[in-house]
């Protein structure tokens, strides 16, 4: 049992959890004040619910199943550039959705690289539109996450076991049955649940790659109800359906999901005496090459398209860069203000009910939160003044569950090891954080901050509702360029967005580990 | 709150500007891009109004509906006639005070609240170097081989998508659903908004895109690319008109009126083609900028006024939805 953190931490932790719940509940109240009695969920809505569940389930299964051979190959092979590859493979997860979709279409689209290649060797082309397009895009986003979670699983297996299997000369299949299989049984269900929840609230992917009204997700139906029909009642009902569904799965997932650890530990390749040679060595190389190709080609496509557009970008784009950077940094600060005390609170308890609060943020529709707050703010102040703060808060809440998964375990370890000592020294409150917790969690804080910053950079979400001339984020500016026929300049802005997202992640992640021994 | 406003005021404006009256114009998102119509209009109006024109961009209609009587808008620009019924129902708007007879639209216009400032027609755009035999009629379009791919916009999220389903409704009426079923195999994908669709078309991902009869003008006059063409159909093209309207409770009624008059002025009307890539609403064709007269335009125009559009909207979207989900 971990040492309880002091009363100050507990108070702040409870306050932070309360704030998250309040932000969501108040948004609901705001909408409820404007709901008129009206339409129940129609047949189209039920179709949206069905489609959402089917695509999330397929996305989760494909992401995790494909991640198993990739993680296995990465776990038992060492080669030059492996660390860099593992790092780069994480990129799609933090990529702005609109940028990623552009890249995916360039590679897998009708006139994309893959189809051109297939055509030259006389094979029929593949289509990226429809349910399989949505699943493909979700696999692109979540395969890296699943691979990371599984790699952690492999890294957690004591190397003595592999030494033993090597001494016993077990075949790769036997190694799988004896050592790797049981690990997977522990890790896979959680990874499935996490990817399922992430895909459940997906929006932008289905918009372009869905192929038509068949591929309507709940989030898209909420968007339509809000922005076009202005049927707040239906939007609210759909939001609740999504919240309950995602929240339910999230609660379940919470018991299963493995914790997300910082790269350092899992990037290290252990010596694997049992790494099979011969054809298996080539099949591992093939799996790694395929995985890298699948994940990196769309990134390359975004870079290639964007380079030509860079000189054509108007000055407004650079102004938007500063706004987006500000939103990103703001989101990081809000996230830390919420996540650190909450993590302290959770770490001091044996069982985490509070972490469920964190997951609420991921399950709530950002559009619903934004609209709810707009309605609440409007009678007392100009909502435009709050455009950026609301965006920061919503973005921070979206990344809160990931941040908690990253922060809680090391926090728990720290309190367990040093809690008694600091108690004896009478260290509590700010000094406890200043001298004990923050220095020991530097790497994890950097990782969580980088993730939040990158996810926030690409978010289009609520800003569109509140925006005005001077508060335009980079994704919004990119859309404006497209709206003015400037597709090349928009591609340049996409490249800038890609660079900034990866940049802010890299800086925070590196910053957290700067001057650290590990 | 008072301090925040004060801080914002001191930070954002110079002392001189603080005394200048501000006209707040709500506009669609595309409006204030550096190449959009916003900057030209702002500069043109500020030249003589002795005021500060400020655009607030975003989702026009939801924002107005959310804000209600607390809206900060003095003028709203960019609502199309397909959604003005919903906007009118808010009771927020005042008569525009301009002379409708000065309009040069291909249809009669008698609305005294929503004043058209530009127009275009829904049309399918193709690249003539990639398409040898473009469809010559809507019926032709339906008979195209299934490997010709079109991108369209979702009528539930996009104004041009809504115009398309009304277009089909206007031509085919009760046969709309069957029409969509015929078109379905040729639809590559349905995007949320016009710009995603158009990007897929210019990337060569799709053979045709739902856009406007004026889209080729952008390529001709801004890029000197003469390969993009609008397929003109004898069945007629759905007419889209963008309007400007004055908020009744504006604190700047004179400025708002001046702006409405400015919209009808030659000064404003002549910049519309190359700033918004659409046709001016109150400028005889012989005064259009050079080259614009040669733009192929449909002879027959199909149009529902806002009441008809509002009444048909649900039916037209449902025909589209049910045919495309089969």
PDB file of C-alpha atoms in Angstrom, chain A residues 203-436:
ATOM      1  CA  UNK A 203     -14.995  12.285 -36.348  1.00  0.00           C
ATOM      2  CA  UNK A 204     -12.729  13.719 -39.014  1.00  0.00           C
ATOM      3  CA  UNK A 205     -11.637  10.348 -40.389  1.00  0.00           C
ATOM      4  CA  UNK A 206     -15.128   9.200 -41.238  1.00  0.00           C
ATOM      5  CA  UNK A 207     -15.843  12.548 -42.858  1.00  0.00           C
ATOM      6  CA  UNK A 208     -13.492  12.134 -45.767  1.00  0.00           C
ATOM      7  CA  UNK A 209     -12.848   8.424 -46.027  1.00  0.00           C
ATOM      8  CA  UNK A 210     -16.285   7.173 -45.054  1.00  0.00           C
ATOM      9  CA  UNK A 211     -17.541   7.386 -48.607  1.00  0.00           C
ATOM     10  CA  UNK A 212     -21.035   8.571 -47.815  1.00  0.00           C
ATOM     11  CA  UNK A 213     -23.889   8.639 -45.339  1.00  0.00           C
ATOM     12  CA  UNK A 214     -23.410   4.935 -44.652  1.00  0.00           C
ATOM     13  CA  UNK A 215     -20.312   5.848 -42.691  1.00  0.00           C
ATOM     14  CA  UNK A 216     -21.886   8.294 -40.268  1.00  0.00           C
ATOM     15  CA  UNK A 217     -20.415   8.110 -36.785  1.00  0.00           C
ATOM     16  CA  UNK A 218     -22.177   9.391 -33.673  1.00  0.00           C
ATOM     17  CA  UNK A 219     -19.779  12.309 -33.420  1.00  0.00           C
ATOM     18  CA  UNK A 220     -20.580  13.272 -37.019  1.00  0.00           C
ATOM     19  CA  UNK A 221     -24.309  13.044 -36.273  1.00  0.00           C
ATOM     20  CA  UNK A 222     -23.741  15.346 -33.289  1.00  0.00           C
ATOM     21  CA  UNK A 223     -21.906  17.772 -35.545  1.00  0.00           C
ATOM     22  CA  UNK A 224     -24.763  17.755 -38.037  1.00  0.00           C
ATOM     23  CA  UNK A 225     -27.383  18.229 -35.364  1.00  0.00           C
ATOM     24  CA  UNK A 226     -25.472  21.177 -33.918  1.00  0.00           C
ATOM     25  CA  UNK A 227     -24.306  22.982 -36.975  1.00  0.00           C
ATOM     26  CA  UNK A 228     -26.906  22.352 -39.595  1.00  0.00           C
ATOM     27  CA  UNK A 229     -30.222  21.330 -38.136  1.00  0.00           C
ATOM     28  CA  UNK A 230     -29.488  23.269 -34.965  1.00  0.00           C
ATOM     29  CA  UNK A 231     -31.432  20.579 -33.154  1.00  0.00           C
ATOM     30  CA  UNK A 232     -29.791  20.917 -29.734  1.00  0.00           C
ATOM     31  CA  UNK A 233     -32.107  18.301 -28.247  1.00  0.00           C
ATOM     32  CA  UNK A 234     -30.992  15.644 -30.696  1.00  0.00           C
ATOM     33  CA  UNK A 235     -27.362  16.695 -30.336  1.00  0.00           C
ATOM     34  CA  UNK A 236     -27.638  16.416 -26.576  1.00  0.00           C
ATOM     35  CA  UNK A 237     -29.297  12.988 -26.749  1.00  0.00           C
ATOM     36  CA  UNK A 238     -26.604  11.737 -29.107  1.00  0.00           C
ATOM     37  CA  UNK A 239     -23.904  13.194 -26.852  1.00  0.00           C
ATOM     38  CA  UNK A 240     -25.329  11.292 -23.918  1.00  0.00           C
ATOM     39  CA  UNK A 241     -25.422   8.058 -25.942  1.00  0.00           C
ATOM     40  CA  UNK A 242     -21.775   8.571 -26.831  1.00  0.00           C
ATOM     41  CA  UNK A 243     -20.820   9.498 -23.294  1.00  0.00           C
ATOM     42  CA  UNK A 244     -22.507   6.435 -21.841  1.00  0.00           C
ATOM     43  CA  UNK A 245     -21.101   4.075 -24.460  1.00  0.00           C
ATOM     44  CA  UNK A 246     -17.552   5.400 -24.400  1.00  0.00           C
ATOM     45  CA  UNK A 247     -17.669   5.931 -20.670  1.00  0.00           C
ATOM     46  CA  UNK A 248     -18.885   2.385 -20.076  1.00  0.00           C
ATOM     47  CA  UNK A 249     -16.185   0.851 -22.216  1.00  0.00           C
ATOM     48  CA  UNK A 250     -13.647   3.220 -20.685  1.00  0.00           C
ATOM     49  CA  UNK A 251     -14.525   2.090 -17.178  1.00  0.00           C
ATOM     50  CA  UNK A 252     -14.123  -1.485 -18.282  1.00  0.00           C
ATOM     51  CA  UNK A 253     -10.876  -0.616 -20.022  1.00  0.00           C
ATOM     52  CA  UNK A 254      -9.534   1.028 -16.927  1.00  0.00           C
ATOM     53  CA  UNK A 255      -9.218  -2.361 -15.263  1.00  0.00           C
ATOM     54  CA  UNK A 256      -7.437  -3.776 -18.300  1.00  0.00           C
ATOM     55  CA  UNK A 257      -5.423  -1.058 -19.991  1.00  0.00           C
ATOM     56  CA  UNK A 258      -1.711  -1.364 -19.434  1.00  0.00           C
ATOM     57  CA  UNK A 259       0.061   1.765 -18.314  1.00  0.00           C
ATOM     58  CA  UNK A 260       1.866   3.840 -20.903  1.00  0.00           C
ATOM     59  CA  UNK A 261       5.530   4.127 -20.135  1.00  0.00           C
ATOM     60  CA  UNK A 262       8.080   6.542 -21.443  1.00  0.00           C
ATOM     61  CA  UNK A 263      10.192   5.386 -24.380  1.00  0.00           C
ATOM     62  CA  UNK A 264      13.442   5.027 -22.435  1.00  0.00           C
ATOM     63  CA  UNK A 265      12.628   1.663 -20.930  1.00  0.00           C
ATOM     64  CA  UNK A 266      11.095   0.096 -23.973  1.00  0.00           C
ATOM     65  CA  UNK A 267      13.458   1.394 -26.598  1.00  0.00           C
ATOM     66  CA  UNK A 268      16.306  -0.639 -25.221  1.00  0.00           C
ATOM     67  CA  UNK A 269      16.704  -3.834 -27.137  1.00  0.00           C
ATOM     68  CA  UNK A 270      17.493  -6.695 -24.850  1.00  0.00           C
ATOM     69  CA  UNK A 271      19.776  -9.419 -25.843  1.00  0.00           C
ATOM     70  CA  UNK A 272      17.573 -12.182 -27.141  1.00  0.00           C
ATOM     71  CA  UNK A 273      19.401 -15.463 -27.181  1.00  0.00           C
ATOM     72  CA  UNK A 274      16.396 -17.138 -28.661  1.00  0.00           C
ATOM     73  CA  UNK A 275      15.969 -14.767 -31.618  1.00  0.00           C
ATOM     74  CA  UNK A 276      15.463 -17.294 -34.403  1.00  0.00           C
ATOM     75  CA  UNK A 277      17.650 -17.159 -37.466  1.00  0.00           C
ATOM     76  CA  UNK A 278      17.076 -18.276 -41.036  1.00  0.00           C
ATOM     77  CA  UNK A 279      13.771 -17.532 -42.725  1.00  0.00           C
ATOM     78  CA  UNK A 280      12.317 -16.152 -39.528  1.00  0.00           C
ATOM     79  CA  UNK A 281      14.926 -13.484 -39.507  1.00  0.00           C
ATOM     80  CA  UNK A 282      13.796 -12.447 -42.976  1.00  0.00           C
ATOM     81  CA  UNK A 283      10.140 -12.592 -42.065  1.00  0.00           C
ATOM     82  CA  UNK A 284      10.820 -10.318 -39.090  1.00  0.00           C
ATOM     83  CA  UNK A 285      12.635  -7.892 -41.351  1.00  0.00           C
ATOM     84  CA  UNK A 286       9.704  -8.055 -43.745  1.00  0.00           C
ATOM     85  CA  UNK A 287       7.206  -7.306 -40.986  1.00  0.00           C
ATOM     86  CA  UNK A 288       9.254  -4.357 -39.774  1.00  0.00           C
ATOM     87  CA  UNK A 289       9.679  -3.041 -43.330  1.00  0.00           C
ATOM     88  CA  UNK A 290       5.957  -3.371 -44.022  1.00  0.00           C
ATOM     89  CA  UNK A 291       5.010  -1.684 -40.774  1.00  0.00           C
ATOM     90  CA  UNK A 292       7.481   1.134 -41.317  1.00  0.00           C
ATOM     91  CA  UNK A 293       6.295   1.576 -44.900  1.00  0.00           C
ATOM     92  CA  UNK A 294       2.648   1.680 -43.881  1.00  0.00           C
ATOM     93  CA  UNK A 295       3.260   4.200 -41.130  1.00  0.00           C
ATOM     94  CA  UNK A 296       5.920   6.352 -42.726  1.00  0.00           C
ATOM     95  CA  UNK A 297       4.808   6.634 -46.363  1.00  0.00           C
ATOM     96  CA  UNK A 298       1.797   8.872 -45.586  1.00  0.00           C
ATOM     97  CA  UNK A 299       4.121  11.090 -43.552  1.00  0.00           C
ATOM     98  CA  UNK A 300       6.457  11.299 -46.513  1.00  0.00           C
ATOM     99  CA  UNK A 301       3.486  12.162 -48.727  1.00  0.00           C
ATOM    100  CA  UNK A 302       2.549  15.093 -46.491  1.00  0.00           C
ATOM    101  CA  UNK A 303       6.141  16.335 -46.593  1.00  0.00           C
ATOM    102  CA  UNK A 304       6.441  16.040 -50.375  1.00  0.00           C
ATOM    103  CA  UNK A 305       3.144  17.794 -51.061  1.00  0.00           C
ATOM    104  CA  UNK A 306       3.829  20.490 -48.519  1.00  0.00           C
ATOM    105  CA  UNK A 307       7.283  21.525 -49.678  1.00  0.00           C
ATOM    106  CA  UNK A 308       5.906  22.946 -52.936  1.00  0.00           C
ATOM    107  CA  UNK A 309       3.252  24.902 -51.062  1.00  0.00           C
ATOM    108  CA  UNK A 310       5.535  26.427 -48.412  1.00  0.00           C
ATOM    109  CA  UNK A 311       6.577  29.500 -50.441  1.00  0.00           C
ATOM    110  CA  UNK A 312       2.950  30.188 -51.349  1.00  0.00           C
ATOM    111  CA  UNK A 313       1.692  30.535 -47.811  1.00  0.00           C
ATOM    112  CA  UNK A 314       0.387  33.978 -46.887  1.00  0.00           C
ATOM    113  CA  UNK A 315       1.469  35.823 -43.771  1.00  0.00           C
ATOM    114  CA  UNK A 316      -1.750  34.834 -42.013  1.00  0.00           C
ATOM    115  CA  UNK A 317      -0.418  31.304 -41.716  1.00  0.00           C
ATOM    116  CA  UNK A 318       2.490  32.453 -39.592  1.00  0.00           C
ATOM    117  CA  UNK A 319       0.161  34.442 -37.390  1.00  0.00           C
ATOM    118  CA  UNK A 320      -1.891  31.275 -36.943  1.00  0.00           C
ATOM    119  CA  UNK A 321       1.277  29.415 -35.964  1.00  0.00           C
ATOM    120  CA  UNK A 322       1.640  31.656 -32.920  1.00  0.00           C
ATOM    121  CA  UNK A 323      -2.004  31.227 -31.950  1.00  0.00           C
ATOM    122  CA  UNK A 324      -1.678  27.443 -32.282  1.00  0.00           C
ATOM    123  CA  UNK A 325       1.546  27.413 -30.286  1.00  0.00           C
ATOM    124  CA  UNK A 326      -0.194  29.450 -27.607  1.00  0.00           C
ATOM    125  CA  UNK A 327      -3.155  27.057 -27.525  1.00  0.00           C
ATOM    126  CA  UNK A 328      -0.780  24.129 -27.391  1.00  0.00           C
ATOM    127  CA  UNK A 329       1.273  25.501 -24.493  1.00  0.00           C
ATOM    128  CA  UNK A 330      -1.915  26.586 -22.723  1.00  0.00           C
ATOM    129  CA  UNK A 331      -3.371  23.095 -23.084  1.00  0.00           C
ATOM    130  CA  UNK A 332      -0.195  21.630 -21.619  1.00  0.00           C
ATOM    131  CA  UNK A 333      -0.398  23.935 -18.603  1.00  0.00           C
ATOM    132  CA  UNK A 334      -4.091  23.193 -17.999  1.00  0.00           C
ATOM    133  CA  UNK A 335      -3.424  19.480 -18.415  1.00  0.00           C
ATOM    134  CA  UNK A 336      -0.576  19.573 -15.876  1.00  0.00           C
ATOM    135  CA  UNK A 337      -2.657  21.620 -13.436  1.00  0.00           C
ATOM    136  CA  UNK A 338      -5.369  18.954 -13.630  1.00  0.00           C
ATOM    137  CA  UNK A 339      -3.326  15.803 -14.085  1.00  0.00           C
ATOM    138  CA  UNK A 340      -0.581  16.263 -11.478  1.00  0.00           C
ATOM    139  CA  UNK A 341      -2.827  16.692  -8.440  1.00  0.00           C
ATOM    140  CA  UNK A 342      -5.194  14.028  -9.737  1.00  0.00           C
ATOM    141  CA  UNK A 343      -2.289  11.643 -10.232  1.00  0.00           C
ATOM    142  CA  UNK A 344      -1.126  12.427  -6.701  1.00  0.00           C
ATOM    143  CA  UNK A 345      -4.565  11.636  -5.379  1.00  0.00           C
ATOM    144  CA  UNK A 346      -4.881   8.404  -7.375  1.00  0.00           C
ATOM    145  CA  UNK A 347      -1.367   7.251  -6.501  1.00  0.00           C
ATOM    146  CA  UNK A 348      -2.191   7.486  -2.822  1.00  0.00           C
ATOM    147  CA  UNK A 349      -5.127   5.133  -3.141  1.00  0.00           C
ATOM    148  CA  UNK A 350      -5.054   1.444  -3.724  1.00  0.00           C
ATOM    149  CA  UNK A 351      -7.831   1.452  -6.279  1.00  0.00           C
ATOM    150  CA  UNK A 352      -8.416   4.291  -8.715  1.00  0.00           C
ATOM    151  CA  UNK A 353     -11.965   5.511  -9.043  1.00  0.00           C
ATOM    152  CA  UNK A 354     -10.717   9.010  -9.786  1.00  0.00           C
ATOM    153  CA  UNK A 355      -9.003   7.899 -12.975  1.00  0.00           C
ATOM    154  CA  UNK A 356     -12.457   7.215 -14.392  1.00  0.00           C
ATOM    155  CA  UNK A 357     -13.068  10.946 -14.122  1.00  0.00           C
ATOM    156  CA  UNK A 358     -10.099  11.464 -16.404  1.00  0.00           C
ATOM    157  CA  UNK A 359     -11.581   9.157 -18.995  1.00  0.00           C
ATOM    158  CA  UNK A 360     -14.791  11.185 -19.022  1.00  0.00           C
ATOM    159  CA  UNK A 361     -12.979  13.903 -20.920  1.00  0.00           C
ATOM    160  CA  UNK A 362     -12.118  11.531 -23.742  1.00  0.00           C
ATOM    161  CA  UNK A 363     -15.678  10.251 -24.031  1.00  0.00           C
ATOM    162  CA  UNK A 364     -17.388  13.630 -24.090  1.00  0.00           C
ATOM    163  CA  UNK A 365     -17.947  15.292 -27.433  1.00  0.00           C
ATOM    164  CA  UNK A 366     -15.723  18.397 -27.693  1.00  0.00           C
ATOM    165  CA  UNK A 367     -18.411  20.061 -29.754  1.00  0.00           C
ATOM    166  CA  UNK A 368     -20.954  19.466 -27.007  1.00  0.00           C
ATOM    167  CA  UNK A 369     -18.643  20.916 -24.357  1.00  0.00           C
ATOM    168  CA  UNK A 370     -17.846  23.907 -26.552  1.00  0.00           C
ATOM    169  CA  UNK A 371     -21.470  24.643 -27.364  1.00  0.00           C
ATOM    170  CA  UNK A 372     -22.578  24.189 -23.773  1.00  0.00           C
ATOM    171  CA  UNK A 373     -19.982  26.662 -22.599  1.00  0.00           C
ATOM    172  CA  UNK A 374     -20.852  29.071 -25.372  1.00  0.00           C
ATOM    173  CA  UNK A 375     -24.455  29.109 -24.161  1.00  0.00           C
ATOM    174  CA  UNK A 376     -23.338  29.656 -20.561  1.00  0.00           C
ATOM    175  CA  UNK A 377     -20.818  32.408 -21.331  1.00  0.00           C
ATOM    176  CA  UNK A 378     -22.922  34.300 -23.872  1.00  0.00           C
ATOM    177  CA  UNK A 379     -25.347  36.000 -21.416  1.00  0.00           C
ATOM    178  CA  UNK A 380     -22.523  37.354 -19.246  1.00  0.00           C
ATOM    179  CA  UNK A 381     -19.617  38.022 -21.605  1.00  0.00           C
ATOM    180  CA  UNK A 382     -18.457  37.926 -25.196  1.00  0.00           C
ATOM    181  CA  UNK A 383     -17.729  34.249 -25.941  1.00  0.00           C
ATOM    182  CA  UNK A 384     -15.034  35.285 -28.391  1.00  0.00           C
ATOM    183  CA  UNK A 385     -12.835  36.394 -25.495  1.00  0.00           C
ATOM    184  CA  UNK A 386     -13.025  32.825 -24.221  1.00  0.00           C
ATOM    185  CA  UNK A 387     -12.380  31.083 -27.527  1.00  0.00           C
ATOM    186  CA  UNK A 388      -8.797  30.191 -26.742  1.00  0.00           C
ATOM    187  CA  UNK A 389      -9.230  29.342 -23.024  1.00  0.00           C
ATOM    188  CA  UNK A 390     -12.152  27.022 -23.790  1.00  0.00           C
ATOM    189  CA  UNK A 391     -10.147  25.370 -26.550  1.00  0.00           C
ATOM    190  CA  UNK A 392      -7.244  24.842 -24.148  1.00  0.00           C
ATOM    191  CA  UNK A 393      -9.472  23.329 -21.478  1.00  0.00           C
ATOM    192  CA  UNK A 394     -11.199  20.979 -23.926  1.00  0.00           C
ATOM    193  CA  UNK A 395      -7.868  19.875 -25.394  1.00  0.00           C
ATOM    194  CA  UNK A 396      -6.418  19.314 -21.937  1.00  0.00           C
ATOM    195  CA  UNK A 397      -9.412  17.185 -20.971  1.00  0.00           C
ATOM    196  CA  UNK A 398      -9.033  15.081 -24.119  1.00  0.00           C
ATOM    197  CA  UNK A 399      -5.472  14.162 -23.217  1.00  0.00           C
ATOM    198  CA  UNK A 400      -6.090  13.797 -19.482  1.00  0.00           C
ATOM    199  CA  UNK A 401      -6.652  10.011 -19.581  1.00  0.00           C
ATOM    200  CA  UNK A 402      -3.355   9.454 -21.370  1.00  0.00           C
ATOM    201  CA  UNK A 403      -1.551  11.783 -18.998  1.00  0.00           C
ATOM    202  CA  UNK A 404      -2.927   9.937 -15.964  1.00  0.00           C
ATOM    203  CA  UNK A 405      -1.921   6.565 -17.411  1.00  0.00           C
ATOM    204  CA  UNK A 406       1.597   7.920 -17.817  1.00  0.00           C
ATOM    205  CA  UNK A 407       1.894   9.749 -14.496  1.00  0.00           C
ATOM    206  CA  UNK A 408       0.166   7.522 -11.961  1.00  0.00           C
ATOM    207  CA  UNK A 409       2.472   4.457 -11.877  1.00  0.00           C
ATOM    208  CA  UNK A 410       5.745   6.349 -11.283  1.00  0.00           C
ATOM    209  CA  UNK A 411       3.946   8.592  -8.837  1.00  0.00           C
ATOM    210  CA  UNK A 412       2.816   5.507  -6.952  1.00  0.00           C
ATOM    211  CA  UNK A 413       6.361   4.105  -6.943  1.00  0.00           C
ATOM    212  CA  UNK A 414       7.780   7.403  -5.737  1.00  0.00           C
ATOM    213  CA  UNK A 415       5.314   7.714  -2.887  1.00  0.00           C
ATOM    214  CA  UNK A 416       5.881   4.099  -1.933  1.00  0.00           C
ATOM    215  CA  UNK A 417       9.654   4.434  -1.788  1.00  0.00           C
ATOM    216  CA  UNK A 418      10.058   7.943  -0.413  1.00  0.00           C
ATOM    217  CA  UNK A 419       6.733   8.623   1.242  1.00  0.00           C
ATOM    218  CA  UNK A 420       7.807   7.485   4.672  1.00  0.00           C
ATOM    219  CA  UNK A 421      11.069   9.411   4.544  1.00  0.00           C
ATOM    220  CA  UNK A 422       9.346  12.609   3.518  1.00  0.00           C
ATOM    221  CA  UNK A 423       6.801  12.061   6.275  1.00  0.00           C
ATOM    222  CA  UNK A 424       9.574  11.796   8.807  1.00  0.00           C
ATOM    223  CA  UNK A 425      11.174  14.940   7.409  1.00  0.00           C
ATOM    224  CA  UNK A 426       7.802  16.676   7.616  1.00  0.00           C
ATOM    225  CA  UNK A 427       7.957  17.479   3.919  1.00  0.00           C
ATOM    226  CA  UNK A 428       4.502  18.154   2.577  1.00  0.00           C
ATOM    227  CA  UNK A 429       2.702  20.428   0.181  1.00  0.00           C
ATOM    228  CA  UNK A 430       4.810  22.391  -2.265  1.00  0.00           C
ATOM    229  CA  UNK A 431       8.232  21.282  -0.912  1.00  0.00           C
ATOM    230  CA  UNK A 432       7.181  17.660  -1.337  1.00  0.00           C
ATOM    231  CA  UNK A 433       6.369  18.317  -4.982  1.00  0.00           C
ATOM    232  CA  UNK A 434       9.349  20.597  -5.504  1.00  0.00           C
ATOM    233  CA  UNK A 435      12.005  18.293  -4.073  1.00  0.00           C
ATOM    234  CA  UNK A 436      10.588  14.839  -4.482  1.00  0.00           C
TER     235      UNK A 436
END
